[in-house]
Amino acid sequence: MATIIDGKAFADTLCDKLTGEISQLQQQHQLTPTLAVVLVGEDPASQVYVRNKVRRCEQLGIGSIEHRLAPTTTQTELLDLIDRMNRDGDVNGILVQLPLPPQIDEKSVIDAIDPAKDVDGFHLINSGALAVGENRLVPCTPLGSLMLLKDQLGDLSGKHAVVIGRSNIVGKPMASLLLQENCTVTIVHSRTRDIEAICRQADILVAAVGIPRIVKANWVKPGATVIDVGINRIEEEGKNRLVGDVDFEPVSQVAAAITPVPGGVGPMTIACLMYNTLAAARAQNGLN
Ligand code: GUN
């Protein structure tokens, strides 16, 4: 039976450390790191994510500003708001919750955010910096996943890491981070031939596809470490359930260590958002 990696506990410890640093920043420099969160529309899952992010800010002493915009918001209106927040010296971090309604072009929005305030790490400048190994603000989910992996395994050098999924938010930045840790990295995706056979070679398997329980026990090498990034809501036995991309029960009989859903990567994503907001506030004020 695999070790269950407790992402919630790791995130709590990280947040305790950040709370101390934030209070020090307040005392020594009269600075309160502040995050602006924008939610367009009424997607229920996004509402939960935004609420959790704002709650964490409050716990840590990070200022939070919530902008809830109507589902009919135009791209111009959203870009205007971003422009105001870019120029507002009291705002250190800007997060626009994705996905956005169809009338708004996500890419234009992401690239309108001041890269220094882009705490999601999605801006071209930040993703480009990550790709060449000059990390600035790094996307929260891959960063949190890497922290769990290093805590579990120590040095990752030489390990074969297989990342399932090639999104700009998780798959690609995850692959960059693992490469920086000297892993041999393979990305597999919907057009990959014989995904299972490639996954079975992985010492580290990161699942980021958004398909409930797609990773079966026969995709996993005995002794592998499995990071499940998926958060899928399904209806099962008349109940609403939150499940990952990994078929947890059978895979946990094969893997050496595995993150659960919920309580694995999810809390780490939010903790890393807090980490990035503190880092952005420091950098904007000439502190390292
Ligand atoms: N939607 C799903 N994941 C994310 C994320 O990490 N950041 C933002 N802004 N939206 C998301």
CSV table of N, CA and C and ligand atoms in Angstrom, one decimal, residues 46 49 53 95-99 120 122 140-141 169 269, ligand 1:
chain,number,residue,atom,x,y,z
A,46,SER,N,-15.6,27.5,-10.2
A,46,SER,CA,-14.8,28.7,-10.1
A,46,SER,C,-15.1,29.5,-8.8
A,49,TYR,N,-13.4,27.9,-5.9
A,49,TYR,CA,-11.9,28.1,-6.0
A,49,TYR,C,-11.6,29.5,-5.5
A,53,LYS,N,-9.4,30.8,-2.2
A,53,LYS,CA,-8.2,31.6,-2.4
A,53,LYS,C,-8.3,32.8,-1.4
A,95,LEU,N,-5.1,37.9,-10.3
A,95,LEU,CA,-5.5,36.5,-10.7
A,95,LEU,C,-6.9,36.6,-11.4
A,96,VAL,N,-6.9,36.3,-12.6
A,96,VAL,CA,-8.2,36.2,-13.3
A,96,VAL,C,-8.6,34.7,-13.4
A,97,GLN,N,-9.6,34.3,-12.7
A,97,GLN,CA,-10.0,32.9,-12.6
A,97,GLN,C,-10.4,32.4,-14.0
A,98,LEU,N,-9.9,31.3,-14.4
A,98,LEU,CA,-10.2,30.7,-15.7
A,98,LEU,C,-11.2,29.5,-15.4
A,99,PRO,N,-12.0,29.0,-16.3
A,99,PRO,CA,-12.2,29.6,-17.7
A,99,PRO,C,-13.0,30.9,-17.7
A,120,ASP,N,-0.3,33.9,-11.3
A,120,ASP,CA,-0.6,32.6,-11.9
A,120,ASP,C,0.6,32.1,-12.7
A,122,PHE,N,1.2,32.8,-15.8
A,122,PHE,CA,0.7,32.4,-17.2
A,122,PHE,C,1.1,33.3,-18.3
A,140,CYS,N,1.2,27.9,-10.2
A,140,CYS,CA,1.1,27.4,-8.8
A,140,CYS,C,0.9,25.9,-8.7
A,141,THR,N,0.2,25.3,-9.6
A,141,THR,CA,-0.1,23.9,-9.5
A,141,THR,C,1.2,23.1,-9.8
A,169,ILE,N,-1.2,25.6,-18.5
A,169,ILE,CA,-1.4,25.8,-17.0
A,169,ILE,C,-0.6,24.8,-16.2
A,269,THR,N,-1.8,24.2,-4.5
A,269,THR,CA,-2.0,25.2,-5.5
A,269,THR,C,-2.3,26.6,-4.8
B,1,GUN,N1,-8.7,27.7,-13.3
B,1,GUN,C1,-8.2,26.4,-13.0
B,1,GUN,N2,-7.0,26.5,-12.5
B,1,GUN,C2,-6.6,27.8,-12.5
B,1,GUN,C3,-5.5,28.5,-12.0
B,1,GUN,O1,-4.5,27.9,-11.6
B,1,GUN,N3,-5.5,29.8,-12.2
B,1,GUN,C4,-6.6,30.5,-12.7
B,1,GUN,N4,-6.5,31.8,-12.8
B,1,GUN,N5,-7.7,29.9,-13.1
B,1,GUN,C5,-7.7,28.5,-13.0
